[in-house]
Short mmCIF file of C-alpha atoms and ligand atoms in Angstrom, two decimals:
data_model
loop_
_atom_site.label_atom_id
_atom_site.label_comp_id
_atom_site.label_asym_id
_atom_site.label_seq_id
_atom_site.Cartn_x
_atom_site.Cartn_y
_atom_site.Cartn_z
CA UNK A 992 13.63 19.77 -4.81
CA UNK A 993 13.03 16.59 -6.76
CA UNK A 994 9.85 15.88 -8.65
CA UNK A 995 7.63 13.14 -7.22
CA UNK A 996 7.02 10.32 -9.67
CA UNK A 997 3.46 9.70 -10.75
CA UNK A 998 1.64 6.66 -12.12
CA UNK A 999 -1.90 7.28 -13.40
CA UNK A 1000 -4.33 4.53 -14.37
CA UNK A 1001 -6.83 5.63 -17.05
CA UNK A 1002 -9.60 3.04 -17.11
CA UNK A 1003 -11.38 4.76 -20.00
CA UNK A 1004 -14.91 3.41 -20.61
CA UNK A 1005 -14.35 0.17 -18.72
CA UNK A 1006 -15.78 -1.12 -15.48
CA UNK A 1007 -19.14 -1.36 -13.79
CA UNK A 1008 -19.29 -0.70 -10.05
CA UNK A 1009 -18.51 -4.29 -9.06
CA UNK A 1010 -15.54 -4.76 -11.38
CA UNK A 1011 -14.24 -1.32 -10.40
CA UNK A 1012 -14.34 -2.31 -6.74
CA UNK A 1013 -12.56 -5.57 -7.48
CA UNK A 1014 -9.83 -3.78 -9.39
CA UNK A 1015 -9.24 -1.20 -6.66
CA UNK A 1016 -9.21 -3.88 -3.98
CA UNK A 1017 -6.63 -5.84 -5.97
CA UNK A 1018 -4.43 -2.76 -6.30
CA UNK A 1019 -4.76 -1.73 -2.65
CA UNK A 1020 -4.06 -5.26 -1.40
CA UNK A 1021 -0.99 -5.43 -3.59
CA UNK A 1022 0.26 -2.05 -2.39
CA UNK A 1023 -0.25 -2.95 1.26
CA UNK A 1024 2.24 -5.81 0.89
CA UNK A 1025 4.90 -3.47 -0.49
CA UNK A 1026 7.20 -1.74 1.98
CA UNK A 1027 4.51 -1.47 4.62
CA UNK A 1028 2.09 0.16 2.18
CA UNK A 1029 4.36 3.14 1.53
CA UNK A 1030 4.41 4.23 -2.11
CA UNK A 1031 7.54 5.92 -3.37
CA UNK A 1032 5.70 8.26 -5.74
CA UNK A 1033 2.07 9.12 -6.33
CA UNK A 1034 -0.56 6.77 -7.73
CA UNK A 1035 -3.82 8.04 -9.25
CA UNK A 1036 -6.80 6.03 -10.49
CA UNK A 1037 -9.16 7.51 -13.09
CA UNK A 1038 -12.24 5.28 -13.32
CA UNK A 1039 -15.27 6.15 -15.43
CA UNK A 1040 -17.44 8.87 -13.89
CA UNK A 1041 -20.13 6.38 -12.87
CA UNK A 1042 -17.64 4.48 -10.69
CA UNK A 1043 -15.92 7.48 -9.07
CA UNK A 1044 -17.99 7.41 -5.92
CA UNK A 1045 -17.60 3.67 -5.36
CA UNK A 1046 -13.86 3.83 -6.00
CA UNK A 1047 -13.48 6.85 -3.74
CA UNK A 1048 -15.10 4.94 -0.87
CA UNK A 1049 -12.51 2.20 -1.31
CA UNK A 1050 -9.59 4.66 -1.53
CA UNK A 1051 -10.39 6.45 1.73
CA UNK A 1052 -7.42 6.19 4.07
CA UNK A 1053 -5.17 4.84 1.31
CA UNK A 1054 -2.29 6.74 -0.32
CA UNK A 1055 -3.89 6.37 -3.76
CA UNK A 1056 -5.58 9.43 -5.29
CA UNK A 1057 -8.70 9.67 -7.43
CA UNK A 1058 -8.95 11.44 -10.79
CA UNK A 1059 -11.56 12.18 -13.45
CA UNK A 1060 -11.05 11.41 -17.15
CA UNK A 1061 -12.39 14.72 -18.43
CA UNK A 1062 -14.21 17.84 -17.23
CA UNK A 1063 -16.34 20.61 -18.70
CA UNK A 1064 -14.74 24.00 -19.20
CA UNK A 1065 -17.93 25.52 -17.73
CA UNK A 1066 -18.53 26.12 -14.06
CA UNK A 1067 -22.17 24.94 -13.97
CA UNK A 1068 -25.41 25.36 -15.89
CA UNK A 1069 -27.25 24.07 -18.94
CA UNK A 1070 -24.66 21.61 -20.30
CA UNK A 1071 -26.47 18.30 -20.51
CA UNK A 1072 -24.26 15.30 -19.89
CA UNK A 1073 -21.23 17.31 -18.81
CA UNK A 1074 -19.39 17.10 -15.49
CA UNK A 1075 -17.71 20.15 -14.00
CA UNK A 1076 -14.63 20.35 -11.82
CA UNK A 1077 -16.59 21.10 -8.65
CA UNK A 1078 -18.52 17.84 -9.16
CA UNK A 1079 -15.30 15.89 -9.55
CA UNK A 1080 -13.93 17.49 -6.39
CA UNK A 1081 -17.19 16.72 -4.63
CA UNK A 1082 -16.82 13.03 -5.36
CA UNK A 1083 -13.23 12.95 -4.11
CA UNK A 1084 -11.07 13.72 -7.16
CA UNK A 1085 -7.71 15.46 -6.82
CA UNK A 1086 -6.70 15.10 -10.46
CA UNK A 1087 -8.35 15.21 -13.88
CA UNK A 1088 -7.10 14.12 -17.30
CA UNK A 1089 -7.51 16.90 -19.87
CA UNK A 1090 -7.23 16.73 -23.66
CA UNK A 1091 -6.73 12.99 -24.04
CA UNK A 1092 -6.20 12.23 -27.73
CA UNK A 1093 -9.33 10.08 -27.79
CA UNK A 1094 -11.30 13.19 -26.82
CA UNK A 1095 -9.33 15.48 -29.12
CA UNK A 1096 -10.10 13.10 -32.03
CA UNK A 1097 -13.67 12.02 -31.29
CA UNK A 1098 -15.05 15.13 -29.62
CA UNK A 1099 -13.27 17.82 -31.53
CA UNK A 1100 -11.37 19.19 -28.57
CA UNK A 1101 -8.92 21.66 -30.06
CA UNK A 1102 -5.93 23.21 -28.30
CA UNK A 1103 -7.91 26.20 -27.04
CA UNK A 1104 -10.69 24.03 -25.61
CA UNK A 1105 -8.07 21.90 -23.88
CA UNK A 1106 -6.49 25.04 -22.43
CA UNK A 1107 -9.89 26.25 -21.16
CA UNK A 1108 -10.48 22.89 -19.52
CA UNK A 1109 -7.07 23.06 -17.88
CA UNK A 1110 -7.95 26.51 -16.51
CA UNK A 1111 -11.30 25.16 -15.27
CA UNK A 1112 -9.50 22.36 -13.44
CA UNK A 1113 -7.24 24.86 -11.64
CA UNK A 1114 -10.24 27.07 -10.85
CA UNK A 1115 -11.97 24.14 -9.17
CA UNK A 1116 -8.93 22.99 -7.23
CA UNK A 1117 -7.99 20.00 -9.38
CA UNK A 1118 -4.56 19.09 -10.75
CA UNK A 1119 -4.86 18.77 -14.54
CA UNK A 1120 -2.98 16.04 -16.38
CA UNK A 1121 -2.84 17.60 -19.84
CA UNK A 1122 -2.19 15.20 -22.73
CA UNK A 1123 -0.12 16.20 -25.72
CA UNK A 1124 1.20 14.11 -28.60
CA UNK A 1125 1.46 13.76 -32.35
CA UNK A 1126 -0.32 11.42 -34.76
CA UNK A 1127 1.59 8.93 -36.90
CA UNK A 1128 1.18 11.12 -39.98
CA UNK A 1129 2.63 14.08 -38.07
CA UNK A 1130 5.59 12.02 -36.86
CA UNK A 1131 6.21 10.60 -40.32
CA UNK A 1132 6.49 14.05 -41.80
CA UNK A 1133 8.94 15.05 -39.07
CA UNK A 1134 6.51 17.38 -37.26
CA UNK A 1135 6.30 15.69 -33.83
CA UNK A 1136 8.10 18.45 -31.91
CA UNK A 1137 6.31 21.18 -33.80
CA UNK A 1138 2.89 19.68 -32.94
CA UNK A 1139 3.73 19.12 -29.28
CA UNK A 1140 5.25 22.61 -29.10
CA UNK A 1141 2.04 24.17 -30.45
CA UNK A 1142 -0.09 22.15 -28.01
CA UNK A 1143 2.06 23.46 -25.13
CA UNK A 1144 2.05 27.06 -26.39
CA UNK A 1145 -1.76 27.03 -26.34
CA UNK A 1146 -1.67 26.28 -22.61
CA UNK A 1147 0.61 29.06 -21.36
CA UNK A 1148 -1.83 31.99 -21.59
CA UNK A 1149 -4.34 30.00 -19.52
CA UNK A 1150 -2.02 28.96 -16.70
CA UNK A 1151 -2.64 30.58 -13.31
CA UNK A 1152 0.05 32.97 -12.12
CA UNK A 1153 0.82 31.36 -8.78
CA UNK A 1154 3.76 28.94 -8.53
CA UNK A 1155 1.78 26.54 -6.38
CA UNK A 1156 -0.71 26.06 -9.21
CA UNK A 1157 1.80 26.03 -12.01
CA UNK A 1158 3.87 23.35 -10.32
CA UNK A 1159 0.73 21.23 -9.87
CA UNK A 1160 0.32 20.87 -13.64
CA UNK A 1161 1.15 17.46 -15.09
CA UNK A 1162 1.95 17.05 -18.78
CA UNK A 1163 1.41 13.61 -20.35
CA UNK A 1164 3.25 12.93 -23.59
CA UNK A 1165 1.15 10.40 -25.45
CA UNK A 1166 2.07 9.77 -29.07
CA UNK A 1167 -1.33 8.98 -30.59
CA UNK A 1168 0.08 6.09 -32.63
CA UNK A 1169 1.29 4.34 -29.46
CA UNK A 1170 -2.02 4.43 -27.58
CA UNK A 1171 -3.74 1.06 -27.31
CA UNK A 1172 -1.68 -0.27 -30.21
CA UNK A 1173 0.83 -2.33 -28.25
CA UNK A 1174 3.52 -0.30 -30.02
CA UNK A 1175 5.25 1.97 -27.53
CA UNK A 1176 7.60 4.70 -28.67
CA UNK A 1177 11.33 3.95 -28.66
CA UNK A 1178 13.38 5.25 -25.74
CA UNK A 1179 15.16 7.77 -27.94
CA UNK A 1180 11.87 9.14 -29.27
CA UNK A 1181 10.39 9.42 -25.77
CA UNK A 1182 13.44 11.12 -24.27
CA UNK A 1183 13.68 13.53 -27.20
CA UNK A 1184 10.10 14.75 -26.79
CA UNK A 1185 10.22 14.81 -22.98
CA UNK A 1186 13.44 16.88 -23.05
CA UNK A 1187 11.76 19.21 -25.56
CA UNK A 1188 8.72 19.59 -23.28
CA UNK A 1189 10.98 20.24 -20.28
CA UNK A 1190 12.87 22.86 -22.24
CA UNK A 1191 9.63 24.58 -23.26
CA UNK A 1192 8.24 24.54 -19.71
CA UNK A 1193 11.49 25.86 -18.23
CA UNK A 1194 11.88 28.55 -20.89
CA UNK A 1195 8.32 29.82 -20.36
CA UNK A 1196 7.88 29.21 -16.62
CA UNK A 1197 11.38 29.17 -15.14
CA UNK A 1198 11.76 27.20 -11.92
CA UNK A 1199 8.04 26.34 -11.92
CA UNK A 1200 8.52 24.70 -15.29
CA UNK A 1201 11.34 22.59 -13.92
CA UNK A 1202 9.03 21.23 -11.21
CA UNK A 1203 6.17 20.22 -13.53
CA UNK A 1204 5.94 16.48 -13.96
CA UNK A 1205 6.06 15.00 -17.45
CA UNK A 1206 4.70 11.46 -17.72
CA UNK A 1207 4.70 9.14 -20.73
CA UNK A 1208 1.65 7.25 -22.01
CA UNK A 1209 1.14 4.79 -24.83
CA UNK A 1210 1.31 1.00 -24.47
CA UNK A 1211 3.23 1.06 -21.17
CA UNK A 1212 3.39 -2.51 -19.86
CA UNK A 1213 5.27 -4.32 -17.11
CA UNK A 1214 7.80 -5.46 -19.74
CA UNK A 1215 8.75 -1.96 -20.91
CA UNK A 1216 7.93 0.25 -17.90
CA UNK A 1217 11.33 0.10 -16.22
CA UNK A 1218 13.23 1.17 -19.34
CA UNK A 1219 10.78 4.01 -20.04
CA UNK A 1220 10.75 5.29 -16.45
CA UNK A 1221 14.55 5.21 -16.32
CA UNK A 1222 14.73 7.93 -19.00
CA UNK A 1223 16.01 11.22 -17.64
CA UNK A 1224 12.99 13.42 -18.34
CA UNK A 1225 10.27 10.84 -17.66
CA UNK A 1226 8.58 11.34 -14.29
CA UNK A 1227 6.07 8.49 -14.53
CA UNK A 1228 3.33 7.11 -16.73
CA UNK A 1229 -0.26 7.40 -17.88
CA UNK A 1230 -1.43 3.83 -18.24
CA UNK A 1231 -4.48 2.65 -20.20
CA UNK A 1232 -4.89 -1.05 -20.98
CA UNK A 1233 -2.40 -2.31 -18.39
CA UNK A 1234 -4.21 -0.34 -15.67
CA UNK A 1235 -7.18 -2.70 -15.98
CA UNK A 1236 -5.19 -5.61 -14.57
CA UNK A 1237 -4.12 -5.19 -10.96
CA UNK A 1238 -1.00 -7.38 -11.30
CA UNK A 1239 0.19 -5.46 -14.36
CA UNK A 1240 -0.57 -2.07 -12.79
CA UNK A 1241 1.27 -3.03 -9.60
CA UNK A 1242 4.29 -4.17 -11.62
CA UNK A 1243 4.30 -0.78 -13.36
CA UNK A 1244 4.14 1.01 -9.98
CA UNK A 1245 7.09 -1.12 -8.86
CA UNK A 1246 9.00 -0.10 -11.99
CA UNK A 1247 8.63 3.62 -11.25
CA UNK A 1248 9.73 3.06 -7.66
CA UNK A 1249 13.05 1.81 -9.07
CA UNK A 1250 13.78 5.41 -9.99
CA UNK A 1251 14.57 6.31 -6.38
P1 PGA B 1448 -2.62 2.51 -23.42
O1 PGA B 1448 -3.41 3.88 -23.21
O2 PGA B 1448 -1.74 2.31 -22.22
O3 PGA B 1448 -3.71 1.45 -23.50
O4 PGA B 1448 -1.85 2.61 -24.68
C1 PGA B 1448 -2.75 5.00 -22.70
C2 PGA B 1448 -3.70 6.17 -22.65
O5 PGA B 1448 -4.56 6.28 -23.52
O6 PGA B 1448 -3.63 6.99 -21.72
#
């Protein structure tokens, strides 16, 4: 069975309720004009937590899915300011981004914490999109694969045993130096790391590992999306800046559809 392509829009800390509604409406209107509204792969929007409810209301009856940008590793309780997986589910989320480099850097999320959050997402019925990727210093000293390999290894002990869960995992390769910088990784660099991730997943998880989607993130734009998505081991994208403009985001969705 083939993997379904996936385009995820990560709005980060952008958008009040009104602008969030406008952005979703722009995306949904654009999608409705394409092939009778049918989307070739999956599309997920991850607005800020405060806009999840409003966006979910707009997405009802559409093929677009909702996702959170982060979740607590805890189930409930005295964790002021945190949001747990059950709350994300409750507001309509199917997916959640876990271990984004901005959280790893600013909030001290280490590999084990990221793994715990991934496990919490599965526990609460969410599909985790786990971000991995090296910094510029790590790439410059030739350690990109080693870093990504260690980030993946930390996940395996925390993965559920059932195939249905394992195959629901999404891995996002996001070289930290390419995020929000306008400087995307070269095709050769992207394919090398994606093939390495695929190899690791297959070696550790067999057929389940072959079915896990690996998406690329880091300065994906309409102008480079088609070339990136055409790469053999790239199953879609995690889009930041370009996801805040409906025309750009739609063009990126169109680019992934070319893969079929
Ligand atoms: P970017 O962000 O597309 O703005 O580089 C990607 C991400 O952080 O997921």
